[in-house]
Amino acid sequence: MTETYSPSQTVEMSGFSLDTLRYYEKIGLIEPVRRAAGGHRRYSDDDLGWLDMLRCLRGTGMPIARMQSFAELARAGDETVAQRLALLEEHDAAVEAEMERLIEQRDKIREKIVYYRSYLDREPVVCEAR
Amino acid sequence: MTETYSPSQTVEMSGFSLDTLRYYEKIGLIEPVRRAAGGHRRYSDDDLGWLDMLRCLRGTGMPIARMQSFAELARAGDETVAQRLALLEEHDAAVEAEMERLIEQRDKIREKIVYYRSYLDREPVVCEAR
DNA sequence: GTTTGACCTGGAGCGCGCTCCAGCATTCAG
DNA sequence: CTGAATGCTGGAGCGCGCTCCAGGTCAAAC
């Protein structure tokens, strides 16, 4: 049988806030979620899987607008696999570039750290009065 | 002799926009820049060096507010070196953590890419009509 | 039956980090 | 001397990605 999850469970499992889950649904990042009798959402395992994908894309800096394109392609069915692949490959390259930039700048900061350390070694502690 | 640079040269060399340079000065991220006779800014090599530092901090995701603390410590002189060191070390750790997150999520995206590729291999091309 | 808490909707609001603009002054090439 | 380019200030505006709120409905415990 297929599991379903309440909004609060989904918050817990997905790491998105309740508001963000509703927002993502509203803007079409996730398909309209199944509802229980009274109108309350019931997320499926599929929904959870999709949310996990979204988390990876957002977490690696993909803008919402691009994620919407991706979601639209996914909704369109199997003929769009090639386009989705292209989109992900392009994003992967962007992430790679971003990481290289990050490493470069981190290294510069580390140089600065080393410099500060050496400074403190030279001038160990300044006692306030002689 | 000490070189100085016009705003437009500084834009070129620092990678910050003119507006951002003025904004950073206004909020105290950089000390008041020397002015030529007519009031136009003349950036020094020191300014350029500091801007490079700022670029590294911003580029690795340090929030403006934290950079302001750092700038304030720097202005306060040599007694704050230890505090600046601590701030940079903490930031370095944050960057490291961020990069690990990035790698994890990138790997998941790559798995998806592999999956899409294998899908396309199985079902090579769908000719529109039979 | 009532209370408590989870959930609903539509829309307004917000924090961040710039970016743009009007209106004016300065500089420089020709 | 004139015109174009560059620069100045103060303050408004903006794009992104949520986040919050009011005013209700629904569900489950007592």
Short mmCIF file of C-alpha atoms (C1' of nucleotides) in Angstrom, two decimals:
data_model
loop_
_atom_site.label_atom_id
_atom_site.label_comp_id
_atom_site.label_asym_id
_atom_site.label_seq_id
_atom_site.Cartn_x
_atom_site.Cartn_y
_atom_site.Cartn_z
CA MET A 1 0.00 0.00 0.00
CA THR A 2 1.10 3.53 -0.63
CA GLU A 3 2.04 5.65 2.35
CA THR A 4 0.80 9.18 2.70
CA TYR A 5 2.02 11.92 4.98
CA SER A 6 0.45 14.88 6.71
CA PRO A 7 1.85 18.36 6.11
CA SER A 8 3.67 18.37 9.43
CA GLN A 9 5.24 14.99 8.72
CA THR A 10 6.28 16.27 5.34
CA VAL A 11 7.87 19.33 6.89
CA GLU A 12 9.84 17.01 9.11
CA MET A 13 10.93 14.69 6.33
CA SER A 14 11.58 17.16 3.55
CA GLY A 15 13.22 19.94 5.48
CA PHE A 16 11.00 22.54 3.83
CA SER A 17 8.77 24.73 5.94
CA LEU A 18 5.01 24.41 5.75
CA ASP A 19 4.81 27.76 4.02
CA THR A 20 7.44 26.78 1.52
CA LEU A 21 5.65 23.55 0.70
CA ARG A 22 2.46 25.47 -0.02
CA TYR A 23 4.36 28.12 -1.92
CA TYR A 24 6.06 25.53 -4.11
CA GLU A 25 2.73 23.95 -4.88
CA LYS A 26 1.18 27.30 -5.67
CA ILE A 27 3.87 28.23 -8.18
CA GLY A 28 3.82 24.84 -9.82
CA LEU A 29 7.06 23.42 -8.49
CA ILE A 30 5.07 20.49 -7.22
CA GLU A 31 1.89 19.09 -8.69
CA PRO A 32 -1.34 19.63 -6.80
CA VAL A 33 -1.07 17.40 -3.76
CA ARG A 34 -3.76 14.82 -3.02
CA ARG A 35 -6.25 15.85 -0.38
CA ALA A 36 -7.97 13.95 2.39
CA ALA A 37 -11.74 14.25 2.74
CA GLY A 38 -11.62 17.53 4.61
CA GLY A 39 -9.25 19.22 2.20
CA HIS A 40 -6.07 18.55 4.14
CA ARG A 41 -3.04 17.62 2.09
CA ARG A 42 -1.70 14.09 2.00
CA TYR A 43 1.76 13.88 0.52
CA SER A 44 2.80 10.63 -1.20
CA ASP A 45 6.18 8.90 -1.34
CA ASP A 46 6.44 10.22 -4.87
CA ASP A 47 5.91 13.73 -3.58
CA LEU A 48 8.64 13.15 -1.01
CA GLY A 49 11.02 11.95 -3.69
CA TRP A 50 10.31 14.96 -5.83
CA LEU A 51 10.81 17.27 -2.86
CA ASP A 52 14.16 15.67 -2.28
CA MET A 53 15.11 16.47 -5.85
CA LEU A 54 13.95 20.04 -5.40
CA ARG A 55 16.04 20.32 -2.27
CA CYS A 56 19.13 19.29 -4.19
CA LEU A 57 18.45 21.77 -6.96
CA ARG A 58 17.68 24.67 -4.62
CA GLY A 59 20.49 23.72 -2.31
CA THR A 60 22.95 23.91 -5.17
CA GLY A 61 21.69 27.34 -6.13
CA MET A 62 19.30 26.72 -8.97
CA PRO A 63 16.90 29.68 -9.23
CA ILE A 64 13.21 29.02 -8.73
CA ALA A 65 12.41 30.01 -12.31
CA ARG A 66 14.72 27.31 -13.65
CA MET A 67 13.25 24.76 -11.30
CA GLN A 68 9.85 25.66 -12.68
CA SER A 69 11.07 24.85 -16.18
CA PHE A 70 12.37 21.56 -14.91
CA ALA A 71 9.09 20.78 -13.19
CA GLU A 72 7.16 21.61 -16.32
CA LEU A 73 9.31 19.27 -18.37
CA ALA A 74 8.81 16.54 -15.80
CA ARG A 75 5.06 16.98 -15.97
CA ALA A 76 5.16 16.77 -19.75
CA GLY A 77 6.22 13.15 -19.65
CA ASP A 78 8.89 10.90 -21.08
CA GLU A 79 9.52 12.78 -24.30
CA THR A 80 11.23 15.51 -22.31
CA VAL A 81 13.86 13.33 -20.69
CA ALA A 82 16.55 14.60 -23.05
CA GLN A 83 15.74 18.20 -22.22
CA ARG A 84 15.73 17.48 -18.51
CA LEU A 85 19.06 15.77 -18.89
CA ALA A 86 20.47 18.79 -20.69
CA LEU A 87 19.15 21.09 -17.99
CA LEU A 88 20.71 19.02 -15.22
CA GLU A 89 24.03 18.74 -17.05
CA GLU A 90 24.16 22.47 -17.48
CA HIS A 91 23.34 22.96 -13.83
CA ASP A 92 25.96 20.44 -12.81
CA ALA A 93 28.55 22.42 -14.74
CA ALA A 94 27.41 25.61 -13.02
CA VAL A 95 27.74 23.95 -9.62
CA GLU A 96 31.20 22.74 -10.51
CA ALA A 97 32.26 26.24 -11.51
CA GLU A 98 30.77 27.65 -8.35
CA MET A 99 32.69 25.16 -6.26
CA GLU A 100 35.94 26.08 -7.94
CA ARG A 101 35.30 29.74 -7.19
CA LEU A 102 34.52 28.82 -3.63
CA ILE A 103 37.75 26.87 -3.24
CA GLU A 104 39.81 29.70 -4.67
CA GLN A 105 38.32 32.26 -2.36
CA ARG A 106 38.45 29.96 0.62
CA ASP A 107 42.16 29.47 -0.03
CA LYS A 108 42.72 33.20 -0.03
CA ILE A 109 40.91 33.46 3.27
CA ARG A 110 43.08 30.68 4.63
CA GLU A 111 46.18 32.58 3.61
CA LYS A 112 44.85 35.48 5.59
CA ILE A 113 44.28 33.19 8.56
CA VAL A 114 47.84 31.96 8.33
CA TYR A 115 49.03 35.53 8.20
CA TYR A 116 47.05 36.50 11.29
CA ARG A 117 48.38 33.46 13.14
CA SER A 118 51.96 34.36 12.37
CA TYR A 119 51.26 37.88 13.51
CA LEU A 120 50.00 36.61 16.85
CA ASP A 121 53.06 34.37 17.20
CA ARG A 122 55.41 37.29 16.69
CA GLU A 123 53.61 39.56 19.11
CA PRO A 124 52.38 36.98 21.60
CA VAL A 125 50.32 38.90 24.14
CA VAL A 126 50.20 42.58 24.77
CA CYS A 127 50.13 43.07 28.53
CA GLU A 128 48.19 46.20 29.19
CA ALA A 129 50.66 47.96 31.50
CA ARG A 130 54.43 47.48 31.64
CA MET B 1 54.79 56.69 -5.19
CA THR B 2 51.34 55.47 -4.31
CA GLU B 3 48.93 54.77 -7.13
CA THR B 4 45.36 55.94 -7.02
CA TYR B 5 42.42 54.84 -9.12
CA SER B 6 39.27 56.49 -10.37
CA PRO B 7 35.91 54.95 -9.56
CA SER B 8 35.59 53.45 -13.04
CA GLN B 9 39.06 51.93 -12.83
CA THR B 10 38.16 50.51 -9.46
CA VAL B 11 34.99 48.98 -10.84
CA GLU B 12 37.12 47.31 -13.50
CA MET B 13 39.74 46.04 -11.06
CA SER B 14 37.58 45.06 -8.12
CA GLY B 15 34.66 43.51 -9.92
CA PHE B 16 32.20 45.47 -7.80
CA SER B 17 29.76 47.83 -9.47
CA LEU B 18 30.00 51.57 -8.95
CA ASP B 19 26.85 51.50 -6.90
CA THR B 20 28.13 48.68 -4.77
CA LEU B 21 31.40 50.50 -4.09
CA ARG B 22 29.50 53.53 -2.89
CA TYR B 23 27.08 51.38 -0.94
CA TYR B 24 29.91 49.55 0.81
CA GLU B 25 31.48 52.85 1.75
CA LYS B 26 28.18 54.20 3.00
CA ILE B 27 27.56 51.25 5.30
CA GLY B 28 31.10 51.27 6.61
CA LEU B 29 32.47 48.21 4.84
CA ILE B 30 35.23 50.40 3.52
CA GLU B 31 36.67 53.45 5.15
CA PRO B 32 35.89 56.84 3.63
CA VAL B 33 37.82 56.92 0.38
CA ARG B 34 40.25 59.76 -0.33
CA ARG B 35 38.90 62.46 -2.60
CA ALA B 36 40.48 64.48 -5.38
CA ALA B 37 40.06 68.26 -5.39
CA GLY B 38 36.59 68.19 -6.94
CA GLY B 39 35.24 65.59 -4.55
CA HIS B 40 35.76 62.60 -6.85
CA ARG B 41 36.96 59.43 -5.18
CA ARG B 42 40.51 58.19 -5.58
CA TYR B 43 40.94 54.61 -4.49
CA SER B 44 44.36 53.52 -3.21
CA ASP B 45 46.16 50.21 -3.56
CA ASP B 46 45.21 49.56 0.03
CA ASP B 47 41.58 50.10 -0.85
CA LEU B 48 41.95 47.65 -3.71
CA GLY B 49 43.48 45.08 -1.41
CA TRP B 50 40.69 45.48 1.10
CA LEU B 51 38.11 45.20 -1.67
CA ASP B 52 39.70 41.95 -2.72
CA MET B 53 39.31 40.65 0.80
CA LEU B 54 35.68 41.75 0.81
CA ARG B 55 35.12 39.96 -2.46
CA CYS B 56 36.42 36.73 -0.95
CA LEU B 57 34.21 37.08 2.08
CA ARG B 58 31.08 37.97 0.12
CA GLY B 59 31.87 35.40 -2.53
CA THR B 60 31.99 32.69 0.09
CA GLY B 61 28.66 33.74 1.48
CA MET B 62 29.50 35.88 4.48
CA PRO B 63 26.52 38.15 5.27
CA ILE B 64 27.06 41.90 5.03
CA ALA B 65 26.41 42.33 8.76
CA ARG B 66 29.27 39.99 9.61
CA MET B 67 31.56 41.73 7.18
CA GLN B 68 30.71 44.96 8.96
CA SER B 69 31.88 43.45 12.24
CA PHE B 70 35.06 42.37 10.55
CA ALA B 71 35.60 45.83 9.08
CA GLU B 72 35.02 47.42 12.44
CA LEU B 73 37.61 45.16 14.05
CA ALA B 74 40.06 45.98 11.29
CA ARG B 75 39.56 49.69 11.86
CA ALA B 76 40.14 49.25 15.56
CA GLY B 77 43.76 48.30 15.03
CA ASP B 78 46.18 45.58 16.00
CA GLU B 79 44.64 44.60 19.30
CA THR B 80 41.77 43.01 17.42
CA VAL B 81 43.84 40.59 15.36
CA ALA B 82 42.88 37.67 17.55
CA GLN B 83 39.20 38.46 17.16
CA ARG B 84 39.54 38.83 13.42
CA LEU B 85 41.34 35.52 13.30
CA ALA B 86 38.54 33.86 15.21
CA LEU B 87 35.97 35.36 12.89
CA LEU B 88 37.79 34.13 9.81
CA GLU B 89 38.32 30.67 11.27
CA GLU B 90 34.65 30.39 12.04
CA HIS B 91 33.80 31.53 8.56
CA ASP B 92 36.25 29.09 7.05
CA ALA B 93 34.55 26.27 8.89
CA ALA B 94 31.17 27.47 7.61
CA VAL B 95 32.50 27.51 4.05
CA GLU B 96 33.87 24.02 4.47
CA ALA B 97 30.51 22.77 5.71
CA GLU B 98 28.75 24.49 2.85
CA MET B 99 31.07 22.85 0.35
CA GLU B 100 30.39 19.45 1.79
CA ARG B 101 26.67 20.04 1.46
CA LEU B 102 27.21 21.18 -2.09
CA ILE B 103 29.19 18.06 -2.97
CA GLU B 104 26.56 15.79 -1.48
CA GLN B 105 23.74 17.40 -3.38
CA ARG B 106 25.76 17.62 -6.57
CA ASP B 107 26.39 13.89 -6.34
CA LYS B 108 22.69 13.21 -6.04
CA ILE B 109 22.08 15.32 -9.11
CA ARG B 110 24.75 13.35 -10.93
CA GLU B 111 23.02 10.14 -10.03
CA LYS B 112 19.91 11.55 -11.61
CA ILE B 113 21.90 12.47 -14.69
CA VAL B 114 23.21 8.93 -14.94
CA TYR B 115 19.70 7.64 -14.59
CA TYR B 116 18.38 9.88 -17.37
CA ARG B 117 21.25 8.82 -19.62
CA SER B 118 20.51 5.16 -19.11
CA TYR B 119 16.89 5.87 -19.86
CA LEU B 120 17.79 7.46 -23.17
CA ASP B 121 20.01 4.51 -24.04
CA ARG B 122 17.21 2.04 -23.45
CA GLU B 123 14.63 3.99 -25.43
CA PRO B 124 16.87 5.62 -28.04
CA VAL B 125 14.61 7.84 -30.12
CA VAL B 126 10.84 7.94 -30.24
CA CYS B 127 9.80 8.44 -33.84
CA GLU B 128 6.61 10.43 -33.83
CA ALA B 129 4.48 8.10 -36.00
CA ARG B 130 4.75 4.36 -36.28
"C1'" DG C 1 -20.35 18.95 22.80
"C1'" DT C 2 -16.41 21.45 23.33
"C1'" DT C 3 -11.83 22.34 23.27
"C1'" DT C 4 -7.38 22.10 21.23
"C1'" DG C 5 -4.42 21.84 17.64
"C1'" DA C 6 -3.43 20.97 12.90
"C1'" DC C 7 -4.64 22.74 8.47
"C1'" DC C 8 -6.95 25.69 4.87
"C1'" DT C 9 -6.82 30.08 1.54
"C1'" DG C 10 -5.50 34.50 -0.40
"C1'" DG C 11 -2.81 38.04 -0.02
"C1'" DA C 12 0.35 41.21 2.32
"C1'" DG C 13 4.99 41.82 4.13
"C1'" DC C 14 9.84 41.26 4.69
"C1'" DG C 15 15.05 40.82 4.74
"C1'" DC C 16 18.86 40.93 1.96
"C1'" DG C 17 21.86 43.05 -1.13
"C1'" DC C 18 22.12 45.67 -4.13
"C1'" DT C 19 20.44 48.95 -8.23
"C1'" DC C 20 18.39 52.92 -10.10
"C1'" DC C 21 17.15 57.69 -10.34
"C1'" DA C 22 16.99 62.84 -10.25
"C1'" DG C 23 19.38 66.68 -10.17
"C1'" DC C 24 23.59 68.67 -10.02
"C1'" DA C 25 29.09 69.30 -10.16
"C1'" DT C 26 33.46 68.29 -12.22
"C1'" DT C 27 36.63 66.94 -15.82
"C1'" DC C 28 38.43 66.58 -20.18
"C1'" DA C 29 38.65 66.32 -25.38
"C1'" DG C 30 38.36 69.08 -29.30
"C1'" DC D 1 34.33 77.70 -24.74
"C1'" DT D 2 31.39 73.91 -25.37
"C1'" DG D 3 29.75 69.39 -25.05
"C1'" DA D 4 30.13 64.74 -23.50
"C1'" DA D 5 31.54 61.77 -20.06
"C1'" DT D 6 32.27 60.81 -15.48
"C1'" DG D 7 31.24 61.51 -10.77
"C1'" DC D 8 28.53 63.25 -6.66
"C1'" DT D 9 24.50 62.70 -3.05
"C1'" DG D 10 20.32 61.09 -0.88
"C1'" DG D 11 16.82 58.35 -1.18
"C1'" DA D 12 13.53 55.34 -3.55
"C1'" DG D 13 12.86 50.87 -5.72
"C1'" DC D 14 13.49 46.10 -6.79
"C1'" DG D 15 14.04 40.96 -7.38
"C1'" DC D 16 14.27 36.89 -4.99
"C1'" DG D 17 12.53 33.55 -2.01
"C1'" DC D 18 10.25 32.93 1.18
"C1'" DT D 19 7.34 34.10 5.69
"C1'" DC D 20 3.51 35.83 8.14
"C1'" DC D 21 -1.22 36.90 8.97
"C1'" DA D 22 -6.34 36.98 9.33
"C1'" DG D 23 -10.13 34.58 9.38
"C1'" DG D 24 -11.79 30.61 8.91
"C1'" DT D 25 -12.45 24.78 8.60
"C1'" DC D 26 -11.44 20.15 10.19
"C1'" DA D 27 -9.97 16.36 13.37
"C1'" DA D 28 -9.30 14.09 17.57
"C1'" DA D 29 -9.27 13.92 22.67
"C1'" DC D 30 -11.89 14.40 26.58
#
